CSV table of C-alpha atoms in Angstrom, one decimal:
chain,number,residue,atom,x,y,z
A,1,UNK,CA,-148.6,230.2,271.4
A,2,UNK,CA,-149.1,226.2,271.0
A,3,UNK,CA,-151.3,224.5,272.9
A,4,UNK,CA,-151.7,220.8,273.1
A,5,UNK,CA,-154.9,219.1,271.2
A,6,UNK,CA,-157.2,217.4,273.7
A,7,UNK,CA,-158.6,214.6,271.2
A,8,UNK,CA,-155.0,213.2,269.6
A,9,UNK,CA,-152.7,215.1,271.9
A,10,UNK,CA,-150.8,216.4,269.2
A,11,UNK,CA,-149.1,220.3,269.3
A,12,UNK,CA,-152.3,222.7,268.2
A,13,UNK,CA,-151.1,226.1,266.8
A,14,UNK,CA,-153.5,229.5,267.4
A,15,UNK,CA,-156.2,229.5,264.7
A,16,UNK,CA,-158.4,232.1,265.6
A,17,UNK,CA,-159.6,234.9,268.4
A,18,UNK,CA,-162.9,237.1,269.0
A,19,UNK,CA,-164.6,236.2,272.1
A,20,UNK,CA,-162.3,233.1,272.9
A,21,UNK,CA,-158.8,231.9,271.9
A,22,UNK,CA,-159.5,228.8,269.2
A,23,UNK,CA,-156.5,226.2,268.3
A,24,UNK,CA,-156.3,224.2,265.7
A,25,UNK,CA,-154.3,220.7,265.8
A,26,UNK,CA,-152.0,220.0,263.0
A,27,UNK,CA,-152.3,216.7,263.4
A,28,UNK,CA,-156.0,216.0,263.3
A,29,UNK,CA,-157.5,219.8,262.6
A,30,UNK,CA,-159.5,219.9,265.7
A,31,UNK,CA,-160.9,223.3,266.3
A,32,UNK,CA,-160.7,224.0,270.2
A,33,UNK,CA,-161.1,226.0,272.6
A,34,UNK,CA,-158.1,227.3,274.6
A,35,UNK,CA,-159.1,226.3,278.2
A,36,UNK,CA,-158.7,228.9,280.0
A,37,UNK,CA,-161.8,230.1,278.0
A,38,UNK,CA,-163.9,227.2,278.7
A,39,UNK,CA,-166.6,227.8,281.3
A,40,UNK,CA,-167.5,225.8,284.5
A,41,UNK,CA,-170.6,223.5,284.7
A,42,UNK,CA,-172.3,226.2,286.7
A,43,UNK,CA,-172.6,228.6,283.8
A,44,UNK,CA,-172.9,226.3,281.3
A,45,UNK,CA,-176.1,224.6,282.9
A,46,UNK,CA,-177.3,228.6,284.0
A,47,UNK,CA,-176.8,229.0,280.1
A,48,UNK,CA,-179.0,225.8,279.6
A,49,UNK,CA,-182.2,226.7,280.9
A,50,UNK,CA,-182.7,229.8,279.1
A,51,UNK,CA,-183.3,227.4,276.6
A,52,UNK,CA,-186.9,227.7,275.4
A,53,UNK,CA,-187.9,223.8,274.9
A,54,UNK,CA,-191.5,224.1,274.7
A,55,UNK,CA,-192.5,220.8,272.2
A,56,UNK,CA,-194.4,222.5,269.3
A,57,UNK,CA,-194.5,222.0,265.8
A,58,UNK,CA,-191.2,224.0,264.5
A,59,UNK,CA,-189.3,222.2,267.7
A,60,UNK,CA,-190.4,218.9,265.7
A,61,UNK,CA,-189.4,220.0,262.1
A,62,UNK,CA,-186.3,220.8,263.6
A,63,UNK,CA,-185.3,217.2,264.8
A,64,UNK,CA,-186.8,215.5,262.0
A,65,UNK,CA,-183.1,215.1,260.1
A,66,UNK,CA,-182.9,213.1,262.9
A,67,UNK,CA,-185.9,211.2,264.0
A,68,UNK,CA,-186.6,210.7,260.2
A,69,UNK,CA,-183.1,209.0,259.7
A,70,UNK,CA,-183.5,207.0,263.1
A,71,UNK,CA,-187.4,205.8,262.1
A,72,UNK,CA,-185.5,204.5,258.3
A,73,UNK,CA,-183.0,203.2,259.5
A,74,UNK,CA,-183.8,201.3,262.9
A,75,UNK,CA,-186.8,199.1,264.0
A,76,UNK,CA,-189.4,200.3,266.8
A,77,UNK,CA,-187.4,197.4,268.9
A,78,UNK,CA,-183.7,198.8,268.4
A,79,UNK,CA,-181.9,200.5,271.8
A,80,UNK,CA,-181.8,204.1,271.6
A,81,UNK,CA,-179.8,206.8,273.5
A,82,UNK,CA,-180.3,210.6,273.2
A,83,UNK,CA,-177.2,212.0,274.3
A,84,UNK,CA,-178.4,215.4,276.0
A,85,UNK,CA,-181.8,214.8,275.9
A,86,UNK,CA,-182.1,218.4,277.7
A,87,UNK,CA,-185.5,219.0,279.4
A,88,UNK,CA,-187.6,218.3,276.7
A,89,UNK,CA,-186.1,215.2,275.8
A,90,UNK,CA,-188.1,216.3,272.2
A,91,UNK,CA,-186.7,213.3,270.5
A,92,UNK,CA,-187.5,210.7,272.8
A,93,UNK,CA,-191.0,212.3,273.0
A,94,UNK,CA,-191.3,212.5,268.6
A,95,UNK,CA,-190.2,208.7,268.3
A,96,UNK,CA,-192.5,207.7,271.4
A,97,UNK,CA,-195.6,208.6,269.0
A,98,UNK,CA,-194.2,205.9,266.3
A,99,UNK,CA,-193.7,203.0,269.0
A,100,UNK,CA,-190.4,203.9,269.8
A,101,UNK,CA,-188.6,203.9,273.4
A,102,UNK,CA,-185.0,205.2,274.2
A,103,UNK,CA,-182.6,206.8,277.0
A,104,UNK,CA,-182.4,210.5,277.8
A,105,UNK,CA,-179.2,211.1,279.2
A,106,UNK,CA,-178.1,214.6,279.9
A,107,UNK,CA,-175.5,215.7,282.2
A,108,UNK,CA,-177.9,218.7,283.8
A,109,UNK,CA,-181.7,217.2,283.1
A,110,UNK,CA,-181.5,213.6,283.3
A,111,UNK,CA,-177.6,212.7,285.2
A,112,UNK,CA,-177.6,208.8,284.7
A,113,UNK,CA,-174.0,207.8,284.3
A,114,UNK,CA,-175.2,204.2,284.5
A,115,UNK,CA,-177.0,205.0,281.2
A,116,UNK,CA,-173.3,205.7,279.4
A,117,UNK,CA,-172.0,201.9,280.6
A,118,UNK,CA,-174.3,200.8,278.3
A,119,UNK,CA,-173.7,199.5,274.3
A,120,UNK,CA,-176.8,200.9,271.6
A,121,UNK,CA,-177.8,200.4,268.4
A,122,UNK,CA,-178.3,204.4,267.8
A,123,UNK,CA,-177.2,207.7,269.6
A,124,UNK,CA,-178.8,210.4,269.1
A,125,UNK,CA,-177.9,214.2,270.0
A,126,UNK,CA,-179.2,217.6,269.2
A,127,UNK,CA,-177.9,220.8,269.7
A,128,UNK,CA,-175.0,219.1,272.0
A,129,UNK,CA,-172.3,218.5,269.2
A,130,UNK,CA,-171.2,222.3,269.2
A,131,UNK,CA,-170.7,222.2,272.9
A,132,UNK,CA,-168.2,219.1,272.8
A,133,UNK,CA,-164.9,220.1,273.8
A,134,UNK,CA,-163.3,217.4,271.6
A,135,UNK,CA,-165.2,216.9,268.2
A,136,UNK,CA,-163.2,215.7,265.7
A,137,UNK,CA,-165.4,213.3,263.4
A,138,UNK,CA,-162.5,211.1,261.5
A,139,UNK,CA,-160.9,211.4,264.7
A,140,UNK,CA,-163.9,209.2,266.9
A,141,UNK,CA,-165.0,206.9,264.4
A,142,UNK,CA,-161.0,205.8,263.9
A,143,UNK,CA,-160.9,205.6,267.7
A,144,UNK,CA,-163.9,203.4,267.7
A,145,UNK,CA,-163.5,201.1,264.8
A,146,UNK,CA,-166.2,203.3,263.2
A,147,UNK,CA,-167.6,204.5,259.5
A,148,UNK,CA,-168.1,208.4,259.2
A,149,UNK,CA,-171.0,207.3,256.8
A,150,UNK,CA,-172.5,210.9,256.2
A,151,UNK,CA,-171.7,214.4,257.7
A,152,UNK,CA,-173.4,216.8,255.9
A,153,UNK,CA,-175.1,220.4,257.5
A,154,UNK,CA,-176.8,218.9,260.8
A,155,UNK,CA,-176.8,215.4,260.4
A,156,UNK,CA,-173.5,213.1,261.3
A,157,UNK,CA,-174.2,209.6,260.4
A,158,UNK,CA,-171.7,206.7,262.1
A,159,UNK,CA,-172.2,202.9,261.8
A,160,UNK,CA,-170.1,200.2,262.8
């Protein structure tokens, strides 16, 4: 069964099944989700807080691709978003001991819409890419006039 690919809209052909139905797009080779297999906001958000996001040393090693890359790369003074922030908003809290200030946006913890009207000179997201419906990487930095500079294990690098 085809299905159409949300990011390019391009026919997807079935990929792969356990759980879920997965398509892949023979266009741009996003991996999706059918969507009848998607869940609503409700469960999603219920499947959210389990989340343990207590702030302790292993939390920090575990962002620290991230908030290393971010503290080479970008002044103290650069604008910052984190892009589902969560409640702990851990890397927001890890730059904010080096001088650091930026955005928490998160669609469950910190809803500010206004927030996403806004232009940045970083984004930042952890543990959020894998629950993007639409993630192709060549895919959004072509959209966006962007250069897929590194993509390697956790880290995804784009700069402009």
């Amino acid at each position: 069964m085809n299905k159409t690919c949300r990011l390019c809209g391009s026919s997807a052909d079935f990929f792969h099944q356990n759980t879920q139905k997965y398509y892949r797009c023979s266009e741009c080779d996003a991996i999706f989700t059918a969507q009848e297999d998607l869940v609503d906001q409700d469960a999603e958000k219920e499947r959210y807080e389990l989340h343990d996001t207590e702030i302790d040393e292993g939390y920090k090693k575990f962002v620290y691709p991230i908030t290393s890359n971010i503290l080479t790369d970008f002044p103290s003074t650069a604008k910052g978003l984190d892009f589902g922030s969560g409640r702990s908003e851990i890397i927001s809290k890890v730059l904010l001991e080096s001088g650091y200030e930026m955005q928490n946006f998160d669609p469950f913890f910190a809803n500010k819409p206004e927030l996403l009207t806004q232009q940045y000179d970083y984004i930042s997201s952890c543990e959020v890419i894998e629950h993007f419906y639409e993630p192709t990487f060549e895919t959004i930095a072509k959209e966006f006039g962007l250069t897929l500079e590194r993509c390697e294990k956790r880290l995804i690098i784009f700069s402009n």
